[in-house]
PDB file of C-alpha atoms and ligand atoms in Angstrom:
ATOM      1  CA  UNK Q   1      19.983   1.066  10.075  1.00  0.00           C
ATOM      2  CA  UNK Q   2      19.418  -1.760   7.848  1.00  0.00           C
ATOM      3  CA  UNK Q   3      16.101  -2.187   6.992  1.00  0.00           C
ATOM      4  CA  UNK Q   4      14.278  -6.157   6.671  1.00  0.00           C
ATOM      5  CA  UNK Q   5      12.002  -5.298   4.140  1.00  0.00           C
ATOM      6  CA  UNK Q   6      10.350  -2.258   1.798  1.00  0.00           C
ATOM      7  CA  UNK Q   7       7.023  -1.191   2.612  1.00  0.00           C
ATOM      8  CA  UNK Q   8       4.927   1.074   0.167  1.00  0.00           C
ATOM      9  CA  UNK Q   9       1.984   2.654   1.881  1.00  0.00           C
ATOM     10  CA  UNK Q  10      -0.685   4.970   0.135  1.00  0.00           C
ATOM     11  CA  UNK Q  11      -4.322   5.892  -0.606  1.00  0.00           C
ATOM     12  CA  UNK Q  12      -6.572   3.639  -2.346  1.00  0.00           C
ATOM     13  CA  UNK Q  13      -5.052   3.546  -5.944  1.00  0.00           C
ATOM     14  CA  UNK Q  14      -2.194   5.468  -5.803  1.00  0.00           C
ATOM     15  CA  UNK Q  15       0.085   2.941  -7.338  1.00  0.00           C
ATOM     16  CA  UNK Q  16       1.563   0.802  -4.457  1.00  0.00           C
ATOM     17  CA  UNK Q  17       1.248  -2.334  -6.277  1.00  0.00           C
ATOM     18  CA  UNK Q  18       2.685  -1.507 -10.028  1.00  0.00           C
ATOM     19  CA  UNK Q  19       5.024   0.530  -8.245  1.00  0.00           C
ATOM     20  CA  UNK Q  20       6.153  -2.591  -6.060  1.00  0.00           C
ATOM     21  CA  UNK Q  21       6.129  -4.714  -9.041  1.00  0.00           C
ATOM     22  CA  UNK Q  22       8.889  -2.740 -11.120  1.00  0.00           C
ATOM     23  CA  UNK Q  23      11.151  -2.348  -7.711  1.00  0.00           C
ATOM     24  CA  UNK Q  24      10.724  -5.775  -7.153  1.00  0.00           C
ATOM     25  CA  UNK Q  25      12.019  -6.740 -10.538  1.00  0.00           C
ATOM     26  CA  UNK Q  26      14.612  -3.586 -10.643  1.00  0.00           C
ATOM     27  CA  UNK Q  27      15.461  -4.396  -6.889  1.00  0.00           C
ATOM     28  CA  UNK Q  28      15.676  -8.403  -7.631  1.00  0.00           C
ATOM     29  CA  UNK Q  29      13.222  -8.607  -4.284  1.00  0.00           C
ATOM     30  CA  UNK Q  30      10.444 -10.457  -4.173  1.00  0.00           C
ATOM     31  CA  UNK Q  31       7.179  -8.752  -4.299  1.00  0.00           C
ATOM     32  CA  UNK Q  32       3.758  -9.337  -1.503  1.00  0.00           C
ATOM     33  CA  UNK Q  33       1.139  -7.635  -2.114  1.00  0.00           C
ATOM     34  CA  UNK Q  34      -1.288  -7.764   0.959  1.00  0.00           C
ATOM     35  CA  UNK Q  35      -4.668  -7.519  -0.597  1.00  0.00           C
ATOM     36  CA  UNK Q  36      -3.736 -10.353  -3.012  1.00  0.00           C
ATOM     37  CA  UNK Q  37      -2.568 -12.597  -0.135  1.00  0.00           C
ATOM     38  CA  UNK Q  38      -5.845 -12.129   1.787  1.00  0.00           C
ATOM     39  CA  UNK Q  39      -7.986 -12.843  -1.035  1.00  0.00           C
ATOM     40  CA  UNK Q  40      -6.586 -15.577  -2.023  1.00  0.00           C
ATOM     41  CA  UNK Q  41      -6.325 -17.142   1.464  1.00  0.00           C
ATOM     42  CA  UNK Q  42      -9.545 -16.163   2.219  1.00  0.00           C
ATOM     43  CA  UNK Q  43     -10.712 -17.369  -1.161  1.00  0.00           C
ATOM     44  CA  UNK Q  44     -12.658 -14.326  -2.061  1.00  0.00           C
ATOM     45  CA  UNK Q  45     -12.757 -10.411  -2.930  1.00  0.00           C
ATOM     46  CA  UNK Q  46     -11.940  -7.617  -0.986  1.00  0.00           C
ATOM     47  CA  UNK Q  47     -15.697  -6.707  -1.975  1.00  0.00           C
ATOM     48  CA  UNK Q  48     -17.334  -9.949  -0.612  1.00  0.00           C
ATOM     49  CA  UNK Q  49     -15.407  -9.902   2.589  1.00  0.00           C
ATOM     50  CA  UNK Q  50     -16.499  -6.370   3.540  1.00  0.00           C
ATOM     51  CA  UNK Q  51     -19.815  -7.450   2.257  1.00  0.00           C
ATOM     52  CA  UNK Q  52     -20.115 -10.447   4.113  1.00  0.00           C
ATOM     53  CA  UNK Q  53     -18.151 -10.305   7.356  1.00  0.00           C
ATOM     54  CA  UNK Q  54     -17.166  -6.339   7.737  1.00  0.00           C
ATOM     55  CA  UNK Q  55     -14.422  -3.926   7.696  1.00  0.00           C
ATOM     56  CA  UNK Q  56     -13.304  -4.990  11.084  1.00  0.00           C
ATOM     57  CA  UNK Q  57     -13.038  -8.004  10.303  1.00  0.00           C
ATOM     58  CA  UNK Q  58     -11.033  -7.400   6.765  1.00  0.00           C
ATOM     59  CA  UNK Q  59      -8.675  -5.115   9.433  1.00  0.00           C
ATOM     60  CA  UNK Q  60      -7.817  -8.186  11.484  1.00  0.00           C
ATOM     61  CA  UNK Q  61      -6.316  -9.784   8.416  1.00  0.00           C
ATOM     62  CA  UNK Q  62      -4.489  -7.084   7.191  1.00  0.00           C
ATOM     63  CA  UNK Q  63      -3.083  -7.276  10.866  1.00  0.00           C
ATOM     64  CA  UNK Q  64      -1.842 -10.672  10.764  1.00  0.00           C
ATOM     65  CA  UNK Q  65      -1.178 -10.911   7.111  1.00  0.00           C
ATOM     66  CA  UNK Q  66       1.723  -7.961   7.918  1.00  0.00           C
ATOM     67  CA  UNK Q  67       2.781  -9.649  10.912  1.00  0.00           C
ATOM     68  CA  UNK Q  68       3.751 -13.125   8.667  1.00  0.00           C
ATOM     69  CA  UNK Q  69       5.087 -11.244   5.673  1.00  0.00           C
ATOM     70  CA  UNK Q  70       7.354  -9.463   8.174  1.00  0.00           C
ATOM     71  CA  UNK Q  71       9.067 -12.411   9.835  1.00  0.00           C
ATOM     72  CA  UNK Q  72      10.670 -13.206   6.605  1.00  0.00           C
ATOM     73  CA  UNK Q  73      13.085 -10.159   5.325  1.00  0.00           C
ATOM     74  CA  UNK Q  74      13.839  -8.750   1.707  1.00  0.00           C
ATOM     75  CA  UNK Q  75      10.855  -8.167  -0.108  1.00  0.00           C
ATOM     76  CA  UNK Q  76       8.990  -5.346  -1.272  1.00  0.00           C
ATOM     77  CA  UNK Q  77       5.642  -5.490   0.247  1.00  0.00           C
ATOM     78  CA  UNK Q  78       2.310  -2.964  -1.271  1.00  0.00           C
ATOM     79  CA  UNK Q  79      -0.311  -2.763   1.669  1.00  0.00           C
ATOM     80  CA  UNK Q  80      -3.696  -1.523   1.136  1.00  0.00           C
ATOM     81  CA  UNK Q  81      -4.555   2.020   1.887  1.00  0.00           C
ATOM     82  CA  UNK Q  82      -5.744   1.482   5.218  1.00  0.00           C
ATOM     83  CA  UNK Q  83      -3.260  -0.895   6.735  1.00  0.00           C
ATOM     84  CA  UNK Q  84      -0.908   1.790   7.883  1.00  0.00           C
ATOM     85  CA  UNK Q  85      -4.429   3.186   9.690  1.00  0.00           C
ATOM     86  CA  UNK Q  86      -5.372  -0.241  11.821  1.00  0.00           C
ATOM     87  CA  UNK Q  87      -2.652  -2.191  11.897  1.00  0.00           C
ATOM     88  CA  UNK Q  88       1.233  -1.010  13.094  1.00  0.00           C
ATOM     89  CA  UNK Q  89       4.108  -1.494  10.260  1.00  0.00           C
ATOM     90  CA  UNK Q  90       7.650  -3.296  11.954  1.00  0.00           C
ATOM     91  CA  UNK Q  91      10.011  -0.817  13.017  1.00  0.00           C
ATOM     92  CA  UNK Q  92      12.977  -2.702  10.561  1.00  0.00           C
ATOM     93  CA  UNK Q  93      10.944  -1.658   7.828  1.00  0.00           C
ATOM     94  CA  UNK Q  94      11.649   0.723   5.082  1.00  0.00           C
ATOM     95  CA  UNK Q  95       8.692   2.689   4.901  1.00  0.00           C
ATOM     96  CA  UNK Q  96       7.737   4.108   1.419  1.00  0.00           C
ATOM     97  CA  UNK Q  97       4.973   6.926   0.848  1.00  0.00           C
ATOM     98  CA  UNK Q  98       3.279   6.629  -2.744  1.00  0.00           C
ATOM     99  CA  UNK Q  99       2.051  10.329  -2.184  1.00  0.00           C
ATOM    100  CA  UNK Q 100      -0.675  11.211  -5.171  1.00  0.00           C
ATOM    101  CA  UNK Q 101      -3.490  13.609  -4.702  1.00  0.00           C
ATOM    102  CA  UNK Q 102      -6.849  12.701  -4.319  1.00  0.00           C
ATOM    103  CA  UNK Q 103      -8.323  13.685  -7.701  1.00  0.00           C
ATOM    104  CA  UNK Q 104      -5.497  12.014  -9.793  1.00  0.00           C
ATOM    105  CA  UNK Q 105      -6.096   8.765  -8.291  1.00  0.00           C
ATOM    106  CA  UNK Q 106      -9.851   9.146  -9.153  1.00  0.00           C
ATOM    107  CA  UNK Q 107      -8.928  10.295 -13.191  1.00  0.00           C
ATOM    108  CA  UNK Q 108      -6.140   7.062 -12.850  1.00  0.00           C
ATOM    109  CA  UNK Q 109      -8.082   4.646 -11.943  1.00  0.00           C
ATOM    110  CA  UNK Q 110     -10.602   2.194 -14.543  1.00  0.00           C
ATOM    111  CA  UNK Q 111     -13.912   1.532 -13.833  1.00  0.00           C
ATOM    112  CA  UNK Q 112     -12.920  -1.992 -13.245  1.00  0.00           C
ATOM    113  CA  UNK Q 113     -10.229  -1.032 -10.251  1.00  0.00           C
ATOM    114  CA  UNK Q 114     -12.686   1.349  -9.297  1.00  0.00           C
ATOM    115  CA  UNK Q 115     -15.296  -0.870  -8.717  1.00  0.00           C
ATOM    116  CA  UNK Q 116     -13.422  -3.162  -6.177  1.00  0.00           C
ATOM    117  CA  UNK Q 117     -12.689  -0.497  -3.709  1.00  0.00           C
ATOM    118  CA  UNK Q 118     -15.636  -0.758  -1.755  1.00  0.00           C
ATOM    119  CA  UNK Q 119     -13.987   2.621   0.523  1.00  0.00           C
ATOM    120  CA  UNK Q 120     -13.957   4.302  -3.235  1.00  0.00           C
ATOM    121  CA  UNK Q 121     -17.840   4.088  -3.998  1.00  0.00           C
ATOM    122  CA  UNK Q 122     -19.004   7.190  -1.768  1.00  0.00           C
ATOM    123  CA  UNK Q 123     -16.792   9.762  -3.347  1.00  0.00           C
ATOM    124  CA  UNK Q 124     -17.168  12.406  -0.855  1.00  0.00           C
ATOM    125  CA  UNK Q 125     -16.393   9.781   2.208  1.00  0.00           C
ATOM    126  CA  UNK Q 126     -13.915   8.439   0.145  1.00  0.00           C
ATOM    127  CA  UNK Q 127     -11.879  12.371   0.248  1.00  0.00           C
ATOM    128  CA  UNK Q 128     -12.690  12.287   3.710  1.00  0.00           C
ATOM    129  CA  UNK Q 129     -10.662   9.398   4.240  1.00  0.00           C
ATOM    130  CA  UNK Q 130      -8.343  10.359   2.309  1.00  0.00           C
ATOM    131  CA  UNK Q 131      -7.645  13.949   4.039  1.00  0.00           C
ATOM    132  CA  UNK Q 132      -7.994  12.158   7.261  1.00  0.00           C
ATOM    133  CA  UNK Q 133      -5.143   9.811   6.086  1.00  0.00           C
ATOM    134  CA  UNK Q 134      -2.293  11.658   4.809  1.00  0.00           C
ATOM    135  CA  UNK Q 135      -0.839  13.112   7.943  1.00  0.00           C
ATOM    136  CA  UNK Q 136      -0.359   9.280   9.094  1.00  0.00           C
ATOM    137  CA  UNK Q 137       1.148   8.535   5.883  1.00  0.00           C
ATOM    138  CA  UNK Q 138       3.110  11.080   6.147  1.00  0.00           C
ATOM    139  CA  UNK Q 139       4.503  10.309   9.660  1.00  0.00           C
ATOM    140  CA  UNK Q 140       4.782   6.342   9.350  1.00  0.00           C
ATOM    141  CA  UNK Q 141       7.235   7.205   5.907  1.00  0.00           C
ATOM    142  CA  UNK Q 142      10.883   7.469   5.589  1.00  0.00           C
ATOM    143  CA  UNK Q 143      10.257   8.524   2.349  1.00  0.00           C
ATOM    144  CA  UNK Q 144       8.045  10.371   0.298  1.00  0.00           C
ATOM    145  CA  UNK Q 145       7.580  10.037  -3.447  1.00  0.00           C
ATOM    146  CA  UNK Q 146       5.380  12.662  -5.695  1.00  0.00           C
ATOM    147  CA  UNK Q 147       3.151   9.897  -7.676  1.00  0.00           C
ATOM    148  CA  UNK Q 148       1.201  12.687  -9.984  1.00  0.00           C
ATOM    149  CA  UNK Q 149       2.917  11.523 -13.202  1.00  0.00           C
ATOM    150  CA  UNK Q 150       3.620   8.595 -14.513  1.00  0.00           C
ATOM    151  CA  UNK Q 151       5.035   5.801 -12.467  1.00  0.00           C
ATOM    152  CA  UNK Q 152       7.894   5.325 -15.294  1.00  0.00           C
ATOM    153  CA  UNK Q 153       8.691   8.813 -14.616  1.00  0.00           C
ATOM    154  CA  UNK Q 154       9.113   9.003 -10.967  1.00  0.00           C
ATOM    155  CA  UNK Q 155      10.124   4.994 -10.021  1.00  0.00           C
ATOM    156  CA  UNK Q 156      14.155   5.572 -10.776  1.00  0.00           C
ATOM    157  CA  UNK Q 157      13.320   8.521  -7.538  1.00  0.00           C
ATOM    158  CA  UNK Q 158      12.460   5.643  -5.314  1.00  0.00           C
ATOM    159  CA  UNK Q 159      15.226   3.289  -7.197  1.00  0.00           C
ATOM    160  CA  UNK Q 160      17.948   5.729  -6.411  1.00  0.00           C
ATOM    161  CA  UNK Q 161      16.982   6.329  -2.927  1.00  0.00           C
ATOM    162  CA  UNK Q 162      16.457   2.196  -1.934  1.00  0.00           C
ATOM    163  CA  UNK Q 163      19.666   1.918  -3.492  1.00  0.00           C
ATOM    164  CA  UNK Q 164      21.394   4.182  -0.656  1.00  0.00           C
ATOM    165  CA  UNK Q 165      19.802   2.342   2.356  1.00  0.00           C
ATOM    166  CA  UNK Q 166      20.607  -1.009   3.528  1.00  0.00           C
ATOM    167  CA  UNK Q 167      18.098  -3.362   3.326  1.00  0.00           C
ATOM    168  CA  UNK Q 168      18.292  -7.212   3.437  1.00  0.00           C
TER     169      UNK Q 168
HETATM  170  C1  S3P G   1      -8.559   0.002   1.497  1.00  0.00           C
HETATM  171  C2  S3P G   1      -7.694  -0.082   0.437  1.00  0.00           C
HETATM  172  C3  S3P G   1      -7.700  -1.209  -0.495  1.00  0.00           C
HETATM  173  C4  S3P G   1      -8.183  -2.478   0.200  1.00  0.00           C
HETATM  174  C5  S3P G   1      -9.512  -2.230   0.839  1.00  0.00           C
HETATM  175  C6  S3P G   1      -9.497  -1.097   1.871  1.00  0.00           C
HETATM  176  C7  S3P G   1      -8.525   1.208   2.361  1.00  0.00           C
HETATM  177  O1  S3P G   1      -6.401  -1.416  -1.058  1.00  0.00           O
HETATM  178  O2  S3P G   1      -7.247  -2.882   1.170  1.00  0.00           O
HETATM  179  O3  S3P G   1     -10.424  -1.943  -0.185  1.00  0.00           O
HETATM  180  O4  S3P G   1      -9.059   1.196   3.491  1.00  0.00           O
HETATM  181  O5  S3P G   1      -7.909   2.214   1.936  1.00  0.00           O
HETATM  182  P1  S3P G   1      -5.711  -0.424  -2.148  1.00  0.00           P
HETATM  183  O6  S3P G   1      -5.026   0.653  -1.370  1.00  0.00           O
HETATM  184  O7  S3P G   1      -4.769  -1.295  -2.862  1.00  0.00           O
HETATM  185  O8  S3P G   1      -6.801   0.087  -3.003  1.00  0.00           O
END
């Protein structure tokens, strides 16, 4: 199978887009990172777009913002959590699993990265979400990393196993 382009999928602050940023530079790919793209298209926050016109509507982005990214082929694209939820990932992808548990993302994250998850703020909805979430992680992925340590610690894992599949 050759694969057009890397996809890392994950909860809220698991790593996808440092991860994608070192591959991308190991990998000489270039790197997309979905949330960035809609923000700056739609000229604001993920925050003020929930805020002012609703989750569905942020979902309908995410939609089309995968489907352009994937016409084009050999980049390493970092989705937000719940792309891989609403919106279906092209078959010719490689799909990547940034699997780290729920309570390491919370200790990870700043208050600053924190604060603009607006899925993060109710932390007992938020594990919800997150134990409704992993089985379809889990199934959508080709591969599976353990992201409980250090991303400098576990990134030549994903390295060595990119380096074995064909992708464009
Ligand atoms: C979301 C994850 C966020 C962002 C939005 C919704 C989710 O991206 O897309 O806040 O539903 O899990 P990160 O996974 O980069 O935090």
């Amino acid at each position: 199978m050759v694969y057009d382009n890397i996809v890392l999928i994950g909860f809220m602050g698991s790593g996808k887009t440092s991860v994608g940023k070192i591959l991308a530079r190991q990998l000489h790919k270039k790197f997309m990172d979905v949330d960035t793209i809609i923000e700056s298209e739609q000229n604001s926050s993920i925050n003020d777009i929930f805020d002012s016109r609703g989750e569905e509507y942020f979902r309908s982005l995410e939609q089309k913002c995968i489907h352009e990214l994937t016409q084009k082929t050999g980049q390493i694209i970092a989705t937000g959590g719940g792309l891989p939820i609403y919106s279906s990932i092209p078959e010719k992808s490689l799909v990547i699993y940034i699997d780290a548990d729920f309570d390491v993302i919370l200790n990870r994250l700043s208050t600053k990265e924190h604060a603009k998850r607006p899925l993060l703020q109710d932390e007992s909805r938020a594990k919800v979400l997150f134990t409704q979430r992993i089985d379809t992680y889990k199934e959508l992925s080709n591969f599976s990393v353990d992201a409980n340590q250090s991303i400098q610690t576990f990134i030549h894992v994903i390295v060595d196993f990119v380096l074995d599949q064909r992708v464009l």
